[in-house]
Amino acid sequence: MGHEGDEHAHEHAHAHAHEHAHAHEHAHAHEHEHEHAHGAVHELDRDRALRRGEGEGLLLFFDAPSGLAGDMIIAALVDLGVSRDVIVDAIASLPLTGFHIEFGTKVRNGIVATSFDVHVDEPQPPRTYASIRDMINGCTLAHGIRERASRTFRRLALAEATVHRTSIADVHFHEVGAVDAIVDVVGSAAALDYLGADVVVSPLPMGSGFIKTAHGVLPLPAPATVECLAGLATYDGGLAFEFVTPTGAAIVGAHATSSSRWPMMAPQRTGWGAGSAELKDRPNVLRAVLGVPQSDSAAHSVIEANVDDASGELAASWIEALLAAGALDAWATPITMKKGRPALTISAIAERGLADAVASAMLRETTSLGVRHYEVLRKERPRTILNVETPYGAIAVKVGAGPFGPPQVKPEFEACAAAARSHGVPVREVLRAAYAAYARLCP
């Protein structure tokens, strides 16, 4: 929906859909037109196409100095590299008619951004949250898309129910806006599910003034918008303008894990989504940045102590105690102390917030009278755990990704050992089956 006051005439969710053929026909026709005018841009889009799941283990940062709306989120993700067909196919699965969608480009202060518009062709009935929930649950959307769309609509419906002091099932999404919101919610859910990245959003600008809605004139930011943004950072945007629409607020409210001016990340690619209004003091665009998360330079500590009176059994018990206290890893290093005495350095690495607890455990468990700790830099591969199906049952596989060469793949050894015992086979056979299952799943 447009990044202007008219979306809030919805003040609720919007829904629309169209038949599958209609959606594909319109989108493809528009792309054909666009290639004639901007062929180089489309060639670039094809080169930048993202694969399904390519964002797993990465951060997706919505940088929103001009706020955001559902249409801007979809446009920015398409510009980032999510295929338009992902959005078109999801919307086409909805049992809705009387509208069509359009992708294009707009230039905002020299920035060429993708745009996404929903055009309503026929009058739409008002819809309740309960009817929209049943529609989403009853259509052929993939499970991940359905879950994300349901989560977004529930957040929006809870916001409306809180504002209007009604039950969530009775919340109405009025007029044309109901179609817009359903398309924006389902389209964004499809794009986010396709990407699979963790979402972070910048602090969001809040506008001032008033807006006309089906309930009458309301102050900006709209009451439902504020409810949807609970837990996320906001600030005064300085204009009488609806910077953040309720649908946009519901999408980031349902999926963003936190707010950040700019997260610790190594950017990999950027996409731009255009809003429909021209702003006098800033480009009306949303920037989507996909990147590798980076650890805070002071986020971890190493804790150490030298001991010269420990047996191997004692050292092993100390390592177990340090891990139980929260250490990410612990180890013993042979050293030679004064007068040539053999000894061990007992070491552990822990997140900074757990350093004191690990140090206390080291003093309690070892024979040392003191410990030292220092902050360290730590660069990590983004890691995910996948469960793969083998003839010996489901096995968890740890996958280290990121721009560091081919992924590092390692089945969890304890799970393989347990499966081997229960099936009476060597552990190496379960490991081989787990690697083979991962290769089939992620060729």
Tab-separated table of C-alpha atoms in Angstrom:
chain	number	residue	atom	x	y	z
A	1	MET	CA	0.000	0.000	0.000
A	2	GLY	CA	1.132	3.525	-0.517
A	3	HIS	CA	3.400	5.073	2.049
A	4	GLU	CA	0.921	7.861	2.649
A	5	GLY	CA	-2.100	8.565	4.755
A	6	ASP	CA	-4.479	6.587	2.578
A	7	GLU	CA	-3.183	3.256	3.823
A	8	HIS	CA	-4.449	4.046	7.224
A	9	ALA	CA	-7.876	4.609	5.877
A	10	HIS	CA	-7.539	0.951	6.366
A	11	GLU	CA	-6.342	1.337	9.910
A	12	HIS	CA	-6.317	-2.367	9.815
A	13	ALA	CA	-5.338	-5.146	7.589
A	14	HIS	CA	-6.022	-5.244	3.954
A	15	ALA	CA	-6.543	-8.050	1.795
A	16	HIS	CA	-6.598	-8.674	-1.790
A	17	ALA	CA	-5.827	-11.168	-4.186
A	18	HIS	CA	-6.440	-12.110	-7.622
A	19	GLU	CA	-6.433	-15.115	-9.662
A	20	HIS	CA	-3.112	-16.798	-10.297
A	21	ALA	CA	-3.170	-16.172	-14.012
A	22	HIS	CA	-4.134	-12.546	-13.523
A	23	ALA	CA	-1.292	-11.938	-11.100
A	24	HIS	CA	1.313	-13.538	-13.325
A	25	GLU	CA	-0.030	-11.921	-16.444
A	26	HIS	CA	0.072	-8.437	-15.013
A	27	ALA	CA	3.462	-8.755	-13.368
A	28	HIS	CA	5.063	-10.222	-16.471
A	29	ALA	CA	3.558	-7.637	-18.768
A	30	HIS	CA	4.922	-4.887	-16.586
A	31	GLU	CA	8.359	-6.437	-16.512
A	32	HIS	CA	8.395	-6.585	-20.290
A	33	GLU	CA	7.622	-2.879	-20.483
A	34	HIS	CA	10.238	-2.127	-17.899
A	35	GLU	CA	12.978	-3.967	-19.770
A	36	HIS	CA	12.464	-1.800	-22.816
A	37	ALA	CA	12.967	1.315	-20.771
A	38	HIS	CA	15.561	0.037	-18.297
A	39	GLY	CA	17.077	-3.113	-19.772
A	40	ALA	CA	20.360	-2.713	-17.878
A	41	VAL	CA	18.529	-2.586	-14.574
A	42	HIS	CA	16.719	-5.846	-15.283
A	43	GLU	CA	19.926	-7.542	-16.422
A	44	LEU	CA	21.431	-6.521	-13.093
A	45	ASP	CA	18.378	-7.897	-11.238
A	46	ARG	CA	18.846	-11.306	-12.849
A	47	ASP	CA	22.530	-11.352	-11.906
A	48	ARG	CA	21.633	-10.552	-8.310
A	49	ALA	CA	18.906	-13.179	-7.860
A	50	LEU	CA	18.949	-14.741	-4.414
A	51	ARG	CA	18.495	-18.472	-3.910
A	52	ARG	CA	15.926	-19.805	-1.453
A	53	GLY	CA	17.408	-19.888	2.036
A	54	GLU	CA	20.460	-17.843	1.042
A	55	GLY	CA	19.846	-15.491	3.973
A	56	GLU	CA	20.040	-18.237	6.636
A	57	GLY	CA	22.574	-17.262	9.298
A	58	LEU	CA	22.686	-13.689	7.950
A	59	LEU	CA	21.159	-10.400	9.108
A	60	LEU	CA	18.493	-8.558	7.139
A	61	PHE	CA	18.580	-4.916	8.230
A	62	PHE	CA	15.717	-2.556	7.360
A	63	ASP	CA	17.201	0.942	7.377
A	64	ALA	CA	14.150	3.217	7.479
A	65	PRO	CA	15.017	6.925	7.770
A	66	SER	CA	11.722	7.693	6.001
A	67	GLY	CA	9.732	4.987	7.777
A	68	LEU	CA	8.201	1.993	6.090
A	69	ALA	CA	4.988	0.451	4.777
A	70	GLY	CA	4.061	-2.991	3.506
A	71	ASP	CA	4.613	-2.068	-0.143
A	72	MET	CA	8.046	-0.596	0.614
A	73	ILE	CA	9.123	-3.767	2.430
A	74	ILE	CA	8.129	-5.977	-0.511
A	75	ALA	CA	9.769	-3.609	-3.011
A	76	ALA	CA	13.028	-3.455	-1.031
A	77	LEU	CA	13.217	-7.257	-0.765
A	78	VAL	CA	12.613	-7.669	-4.505
A	79	ASP	CA	15.302	-5.059	-5.188
A	80	LEU	CA	17.578	-7.010	-2.838
A	81	GLY	CA	17.230	-10.086	-5.023
A	82	VAL	CA	14.099	-12.009	-3.999
A	83	SER	CA	12.318	-13.135	-7.176
A	84	ARG	CA	9.084	-11.322	-7.986
A	85	ASP	CA	7.518	-14.717	-8.657
A	86	VAL	CA	7.883	-15.543	-4.959
A	87	ILE	CA	5.493	-12.696	-4.140
A	88	VAL	CA	3.219	-13.213	-7.158
A	89	ASP	CA	2.788	-16.942	-6.523
A	90	ALA	CA	1.971	-16.442	-2.829
A	91	ILE	CA	-0.602	-13.751	-3.530
A	92	ALA	CA	-2.134	-15.810	-6.328
A	93	SER	CA	-2.873	-18.653	-3.897
A	94	LEU	CA	-5.350	-16.444	-2.004
A	95	PRO	CA	-9.077	-16.733	-2.841
A	96	LEU	CA	-9.396	-13.028	-3.671
A	97	THR	CA	-10.248	-11.104	-6.831
A	98	GLY	CA	-10.827	-7.530	-7.926
A	99	PHE	CA	-7.291	-6.153	-7.859
A	100	HIS	CA	-3.969	-6.354	-9.638
A	101	ILE	CA	-0.362	-5.704	-8.622
A	102	GLU	CA	2.402	-3.797	-10.357
A	103	PHE	CA	6.184	-3.693	-9.954
A	104	GLY	CA	8.160	-0.734	-11.275
A	105	THR	CA	10.904	1.725	-10.404
A	106	LYS	CA	10.914	5.215	-8.937
A	107	VAL	CA	13.752	7.686	-8.537
A	108	ARG	CA	14.066	9.353	-5.147
A	109	ASN	CA	16.840	11.986	-4.886
A	110	GLY	CA	18.903	10.092	-7.449
A	111	ILE	CA	18.316	6.675	-5.853
A	112	VAL	CA	16.641	4.242	-8.272
A	113	ALA	CA	14.345	2.085	-6.149
A	114	THR	CA	11.878	-0.705	-6.883
A	115	SER	CA	8.190	0.086	-6.308
A	116	PHE	CA	5.259	-2.200	-5.597
A	117	ASP	CA	1.646	-1.117	-6.007
A	118	VAL	CA	-1.715	-2.776	-5.440
A	119	HIS	CA	-4.518	-1.457	-7.657
A	120	VAL	CA	-8.052	-2.243	-6.492
A	121	ASP	CA	-10.388	-2.794	-9.451
A	122	GLU	CA	-13.620	-3.742	-7.665
A	123	PRO	CA	-15.286	-2.840	-4.351
A	124	GLN	CA	-14.076	-5.013	-1.502
A	125	PRO	CA	-16.140	-6.192	1.477
A	126	PRO	CA	-15.028	-5.451	5.038
A	127	ARG	CA	-13.309	-8.440	6.591
A	128	THR	CA	-12.792	-9.512	10.184
A	129	TYR	CA	-9.578	-10.885	11.590
A	130	ALA	CA	-11.306	-14.251	12.030
A	131	SER	CA	-12.257	-14.425	8.340
A	132	ILE	CA	-8.747	-13.425	7.219
A	133	ARG	CA	-7.198	-15.985	9.570
A	134	ASP	CA	-9.458	-18.703	8.149
A	135	MET	CA	-8.626	-17.599	4.604
A	136	ILE	CA	-4.884	-17.875	5.214
A	137	ASN	CA	-5.197	-21.218	7.005
A	138	GLY	CA	-7.424	-22.628	4.272
A	139	CYS	CA	-5.386	-21.726	1.187
A	140	THR	CA	-2.380	-23.457	-0.379
A	141	LEU	CA	0.340	-21.222	1.062
A	142	ALA	CA	3.503	-23.020	2.136
A	143	HIS	CA	3.750	-23.627	5.890
A	144	GLY	CA	6.487	-21.043	6.468
A	145	ILE	CA	4.610	-18.317	4.594
A	146	ARG	CA	1.345	-19.145	6.360
A	147	GLU	CA	3.048	-18.993	9.771
A	148	ARG	CA	4.659	-15.605	9.070
A	149	ALA	CA	1.492	-14.107	7.598
A	150	SER	CA	-0.592	-15.376	10.525
A	151	ARG	CA	1.900	-13.937	13.003
A	152	THR	CA	1.758	-10.539	11.299
A	153	PHE	CA	-2.037	-10.401	11.103
A	154	ARG	CA	-2.352	-11.483	14.715
A	155	ARG	CA	-0.067	-8.641	15.798
A	156	LEU	CA	-2.130	-6.166	13.775
A	157	ALA	CA	-5.417	-7.568	15.064
A	158	LEU	CA	-4.224	-7.472	18.686
A	159	ALA	CA	-3.226	-3.843	18.189
A	160	GLU	CA	-6.660	-2.966	16.790
A	161	ALA	CA	-8.425	-4.920	19.532
A	162	THR	CA	-6.441	-3.039	22.180
A	163	VAL	CA	-7.220	0.348	20.657
A	164	HIS	CA	-10.932	-0.341	20.144
A	165	ARG	CA	-11.444	-2.444	23.288
A	166	THR	CA	-12.937	-5.367	21.400
A	167	SER	CA	-12.188	-9.049	20.967
A	168	ILE	CA	-9.528	-9.970	18.451
A	169	ALA	CA	-11.942	-12.124	16.400
A	170	ASP	CA	-14.287	-9.143	15.921
A	171	VAL	CA	-11.617	-6.731	14.633
A	172	HIS	CA	-12.664	-5.390	11.220
A	173	PHE	CA	-10.298	-4.453	8.426
A	174	HIS	CA	-12.220	-1.871	6.501
A	175	GLU	CA	-12.741	-0.877	2.893
A	176	VAL	CA	-10.051	-0.933	0.203
A	177	GLY	CA	-7.362	-1.220	2.848
A	178	ALA	CA	-8.351	-4.798	3.658
A	179	VAL	CA	-7.121	-5.953	0.231
A	180	ASP	CA	-3.915	-3.927	0.418
A	181	ALA	CA	-2.978	-5.333	3.795
A	182	ILE	CA	-3.579	-8.962	2.866
A	183	VAL	CA	-1.388	-8.599	-0.204
A	184	ASP	CA	1.317	-6.718	1.718
A	185	VAL	CA	1.296	-9.156	4.635
A	186	VAL	CA	1.294	-12.317	2.508
A	187	GLY	CA	3.775	-10.919	-0.025
A	188	SER	CA	6.226	-9.832	2.667
A	189	ALA	CA	5.782	-13.155	4.485
A	190	ALA	CA	6.671	-15.008	1.285
A	191	ALA	CA	9.779	-12.877	0.714
A	192	LEU	CA	10.999	-13.181	4.325
A	193	ASP	CA	10.379	-16.940	4.338
A	194	TYR	CA	12.266	-17.291	1.037
A	195	LEU	CA	15.237	-15.357	2.393
A	196	GLY	CA	15.407	-16.929	5.869
A	197	ALA	CA	17.504	-14.161	7.473
A	198	ASP	CA	17.207	-12.688	10.979
A	199	VAL	CA	15.521	-9.277	10.818
A	200	VAL	CA	16.729	-6.100	12.556
A	201	VAL	CA	15.093	-2.694	11.996
A	202	SER	CA	16.432	0.816	12.519
A	203	PRO	CA	14.689	3.171	14.984
A	204	LEU	CA	11.557	4.334	13.191
A	205	PRO	CA	10.457	7.954	12.671
A	206	MET	CA	7.026	8.890	13.990
A	207	GLY	CA	5.027	11.584	12.202
A	208	SER	CA	2.641	14.162	13.599
A	209	GLY	CA	-0.729	15.549	12.545
A	210	PHE	CA	-3.973	13.708	11.861
A	211	ILE	CA	-5.365	11.193	9.417
A	212	LYS	CA	-8.869	10.292	8.246
A	213	THR	CA	-9.880	6.687	8.864
A	214	ALA	CA	-13.046	4.625	8.860
A	215	HIS	CA	-13.298	5.418	12.578
A	216	GLY	CA	-12.915	9.168	12.048
A	217	VAL	CA	-9.958	11.497	12.381
A	218	LEU	CA	-7.092	9.990	14.407
A	219	PRO	CA	-3.758	11.421	15.551
A	220	LEU	CA	-0.453	10.360	14.039
A	221	PRO	CA	1.249	8.089	14.698
A	222	ALA	CA	-1.880	6.003	14.340
A	223	PRO	CA	-2.866	4.192	17.562
A	224	ALA	CA	-2.606	0.733	15.968
A	225	THR	CA	0.852	1.581	14.620
A	226	VAL	CA	2.161	2.404	18.088
A	227	GLU	CA	0.718	-0.819	19.476
A	228	CYS	CA	2.340	-2.881	16.715
A	229	LEU	CA	5.756	-1.341	17.402
A	230	ALA	CA	5.849	-2.353	21.072
A	231	GLY	CA	9.456	-3.170	21.992
A	232	LEU	CA	11.032	-1.425	18.967
A	233	ALA	CA	12.770	1.967	19.017
A	234	THR	CA	11.040	5.090	17.632
A	235	TYR	CA	11.787	8.828	17.453
A	236	ASP	CA	10.209	12.094	16.290
A	237	GLY	CA	10.332	12.187	12.494
A	238	GLY	CA	9.850	15.962	12.350
A	239	LEU	CA	7.075	16.066	9.726
A	240	ALA	CA	3.280	15.941	9.614
A	241	PHE	CA	3.336	12.669	7.693
A	242	GLU	CA	2.488	9.002	8.231
A	243	PHE	CA	6.018	7.616	8.155
A	244	VAL	CA	5.041	4.149	9.411
A	245	THR	CA	1.751	2.545	8.441
A	246	PRO	CA	-0.033	-0.014	10.607
A	247	THR	CA	0.694	-2.815	8.165
A	248	GLY	CA	4.380	-1.908	7.947
A	249	ALA	CA	4.512	-1.701	11.737
A	250	ALA	CA	2.870	-5.120	12.073
A	251	ILE	CA	5.352	-6.725	9.665
A	252	VAL	CA	8.473	-5.483	11.460
A	253	GLY	CA	6.807	-5.888	14.850
A	254	ALA	CA	6.148	-9.549	14.110
A	255	HIS	CA	9.531	-10.382	12.579
A	256	ALA	CA	12.256	-7.991	13.773
A	257	THR	CA	14.292	-9.313	16.696
A	258	SER	CA	15.601	-5.885	17.725
A	259	SER	CA	16.213	-2.244	16.789
A	260	SER	CA	19.635	-0.849	15.914
A	261	ARG	CA	20.962	2.347	14.364
A	262	TRP	CA	23.219	0.035	12.398
A	263	PRO	CA	23.946	-3.538	13.524
A	264	MET	CA	27.415	-5.079	13.674
A	265	MET	CA	27.452	-6.660	10.226
A	266	ALA	CA	29.499	-7.000	7.051
A	267	PRO	CA	27.090	-5.907	4.267
A	268	GLN	CA	26.811	-8.207	1.267
A	269	ARG	CA	24.088	-6.568	-0.826
A	270	THR	CA	21.524	-3.770	-0.668
A	271	GLY	CA	18.002	-3.269	-2.018
A	272	TRP	CA	15.867	-0.118	-2.166
A	273	GLY	CA	12.077	0.125	-1.893
A	274	ALA	CA	10.285	3.324	-2.902
A	275	GLY	CA	7.394	4.951	-1.078
A	276	SER	CA	4.660	6.598	-3.105
A	277	ALA	CA	4.926	10.122	-1.649
A	278	GLU	CA	7.624	12.728	-2.260
A	279	LEU	CA	9.103	14.118	0.975
A	280	LYS	CA	10.604	17.576	1.148
A	281	ASP	CA	13.548	16.812	3.421
A	282	ARG	CA	14.585	13.199	2.638
A	283	PRO	CA	14.232	10.506	-0.017
A	284	ASN	CA	11.168	8.366	0.645
A	285	VAL	CA	12.928	5.012	0.422
A	286	LEU	CA	13.504	1.937	2.561
A	287	ARG	CA	16.926	0.306	2.415
A	288	ALA	CA	17.220	-3.462	2.961
A	289	VAL	CA	20.773	-4.644	3.711
A	290	LEU	CA	21.762	-8.317	3.852
A	291	GLY	CA	25.018	-9.053	5.639
A	292	VAL	CA	27.090	-11.298	7.839
A	293	PRO	CA	26.603	-10.585	11.562
A	294	GLN	CA	29.761	-9.515	13.371
A	295	SER	CA	30.533	-9.993	17.038
A	296	ASP	CA	31.055	-6.936	19.213
A	297	SER	CA	34.834	-6.426	19.489
A	298	ALA	CA	34.578	-6.614	23.277
A	299	ALA	CA	31.916	-9.274	23.492
A	300	HIS	CA	34.096	-12.133	24.805
A	301	SER	CA	36.662	-12.680	27.539
A	302	VAL	CA	39.362	-15.284	28.148
A	303	ILE	CA	39.749	-16.372	31.781
A	304	GLU	CA	42.946	-18.140	32.866
A	305	ALA	CA	44.807	-19.525	35.869
A	306	ASN	CA	48.150	-21.360	36.249
A	307	VAL	CA	48.189	-24.426	38.539
A	308	ASP	CA	51.126	-26.706	39.371
A	309	ASP	CA	49.444	-29.341	41.515
A	310	ALA	CA	46.738	-30.847	39.292
A	311	SER	CA	46.322	-34.397	38.058
A	312	GLY	CA	44.771	-35.137	34.691
A	313	GLU	CA	41.542	-36.243	36.343
A	314	LEU	CA	41.269	-32.986	38.283
A	315	ALA	CA	41.967	-30.892	35.182
A	316	ALA	CA	39.202	-32.725	33.305
A	317	SER	CA	36.739	-32.052	36.128
A	318	TRP	CA	37.681	-28.360	36.143
A	319	ILE	CA	37.012	-28.080	32.409
A	320	GLU	CA	33.564	-29.627	32.892
A	321	ALA	CA	32.805	-27.166	35.709
A	322	LEU	CA	33.837	-24.171	33.593
A	323	LEU	CA	31.604	-25.301	30.721
A	324	ALA	CA	28.736	-25.764	33.166
A	325	ALA	CA	29.299	-22.195	34.416
A	326	GLY	CA	28.723	-20.819	30.911
A	327	ALA	CA	32.096	-21.003	29.148
A	328	LEU	CA	31.880	-21.449	25.381
A	329	ASP	CA	35.020	-23.559	25.504
A	330	ALA	CA	37.609	-24.565	28.118
A	331	TRP	CA	41.011	-26.248	27.858
A	332	ALA	CA	44.282	-27.066	29.640
A	333	THR	CA	47.732	-26.171	28.240
A	334	PRO	CA	50.984	-27.721	29.565
A	335	ILE	CA	53.475	-25.089	30.739
A	336	THR	CA	56.702	-24.900	32.735
A	337	MET	CA	56.668	-22.595	35.764
A	338	LYS	CA	59.484	-21.279	37.981
A	339	LYS	CA	62.137	-23.733	39.148
A	340	GLY	CA	61.241	-25.927	36.174
A	341	ARG	CA	58.021	-27.184	37.691
A	342	PRO	CA	55.544	-28.737	35.188
A	343	ALA	CA	52.128	-27.113	35.380
A	344	LEU	CA	48.916	-26.388	33.469
A	345	THR	CA	47.226	-23.196	32.327
A	346	ILE	CA	43.472	-23.680	32.739
A	347	SER	CA	41.690	-21.434	30.218
A	348	ALA	CA	38.116	-20.659	29.241
A	349	ILE	CA	36.419	-18.306	26.791
A	350	ALA	CA	33.030	-16.848	27.648
A	351	GLU	CA	30.682	-14.076	26.651
A	352	ARG	CA	31.591	-10.911	28.516
A	353	GLY	CA	28.438	-11.021	30.627
A	354	LEU	CA	29.366	-14.488	31.925
A	355	ALA	CA	33.066	-13.791	32.543
A	356	ASP	CA	32.614	-13.201	36.300
A	357	ALA	CA	30.605	-16.407	36.731
A	358	VAL	CA	33.262	-18.429	34.907
A	359	ALA	CA	36.056	-16.749	36.921
A	360	SER	CA	34.219	-17.597	40.140
A	361	ALA	CA	33.907	-21.225	39.042
A	362	MET	CA	37.632	-21.326	38.251
A	363	LEU	CA	38.524	-20.015	41.714
A	364	ARG	CA	36.093	-22.409	43.357
A	365	GLU	CA	37.130	-25.547	41.504
A	366	THR	CA	40.876	-25.152	40.941
A	367	THR	CA	43.707	-24.778	43.454
A	368	SER	CA	44.712	-21.371	42.087
A	369	LEU	CA	44.586	-18.312	44.378
A	370	GLY	CA	43.837	-15.923	41.506
A	371	VAL	CA	42.627	-15.732	37.904
A	372	ARG	CA	43.165	-13.241	35.132
A	373	HIS	CA	40.911	-12.336	32.232
A	374	TYR	CA	41.171	-10.172	29.165
A	375	GLU	CA	38.884	-9.200	26.305
A	376	VAL	CA	39.399	-10.795	22.914
A	377	LEU	CA	38.203	-10.300	19.349
A	378	ARG	CA	36.190	-13.181	17.950
A	379	LYS	CA	35.159	-13.602	14.318
A	380	GLU	CA	32.550	-16.264	13.717
A	381	ARG	CA	30.917	-18.092	10.865
A	382	PRO	CA	27.129	-17.754	10.968
A	383	ARG	CA	25.911	-21.151	12.169
A	384	THR	CA	22.657	-23.000	11.773
A	385	ILE	CA	21.456	-26.444	12.839
A	386	LEU	CA	19.617	-28.574	10.273
A	387	ASN	CA	17.884	-31.848	11.070
A	388	VAL	CA	18.429	-34.392	8.287
A	389	GLU	CA	16.604	-37.703	7.902
A	390	THR	CA	18.785	-40.833	7.734
A	391	PRO	CA	18.039	-44.570	7.923
A	392	TYR	CA	19.074	-44.254	11.580
A	393	GLY	CA	16.663	-41.431	12.406
A	394	ALA	CA	16.905	-37.647	12.410
A	395	ILE	CA	20.445	-36.308	12.954
A	396	ALA	CA	21.316	-32.689	13.776
A	397	VAL	CA	23.933	-31.221	11.428
A	398	LYS	CA	25.804	-28.012	12.249
A	399	VAL	CA	26.433	-25.827	9.182
A	400	GLY	CA	28.883	-22.911	9.240
A	401	ALA	CA	28.134	-20.500	6.392
A	402	GLY	CA	29.184	-16.943	5.490
A	403	PRO	CA	31.648	-15.564	2.924
A	404	PHE	CA	34.474	-17.855	4.058
A	405	GLY	CA	34.514	-20.458	1.332
A	406	PRO	CA	32.396	-23.613	1.136
A	407	PRO	CA	30.144	-24.261	4.135
A	408	GLN	CA	31.582	-26.238	7.052
A	409	VAL	CA	29.284	-29.210	7.669
A	410	LYS	CA	29.499	-31.412	10.769
A	411	PRO	CA	26.931	-33.889	12.096
A	412	GLU	CA	26.529	-33.719	15.883
A	413	PHE	CA	28.718	-36.566	17.096
A	414	GLU	CA	26.737	-37.412	20.233
A	415	ALA	CA	23.542	-37.763	18.177
A	416	CYS	CA	25.381	-40.033	15.716
A	417	ALA	CA	26.834	-42.114	18.541
A	418	ALA	CA	23.413	-42.559	20.142
A	419	ALA	CA	21.870	-43.578	16.811
A	420	ALA	CA	24.713	-46.036	16.189
A	421	ARG	CA	24.180	-47.690	19.573
A	422	SER	CA	20.424	-48.011	19.080
A	423	HIS	CA	20.803	-49.538	15.583
A	424	GLY	CA	23.877	-51.671	16.259
A	425	VAL	CA	26.054	-50.057	13.567
A	426	PRO	CA	29.431	-48.284	13.652
A	427	VAL	CA	29.340	-44.544	14.304
A	428	ARG	CA	31.110	-43.961	10.987
A	429	GLU	CA	28.074	-45.393	9.159
A	430	VAL	CA	25.727	-42.904	10.833
A	431	LEU	CA	28.162	-40.066	10.073
A	432	ARG	CA	28.300	-41.147	6.414
A	433	ALA	CA	24.495	-41.265	6.220
A	434	ALA	CA	24.184	-37.821	7.803
A	435	TYR	CA	26.650	-36.269	5.336
A	436	ALA	CA	24.818	-37.925	2.429
A	437	ALA	CA	21.432	-36.684	3.698
A	438	TYR	CA	22.772	-33.142	3.980
A	439	ALA	CA	24.168	-33.321	0.426
A	440	ARG	CA	20.732	-34.338	-0.884
A	441	LEU	CA	19.044	-31.541	1.078
A	442	CYS	CA	21.553	-28.813	0.150
A	443	PRO	CA	23.209	-29.849	-3.135
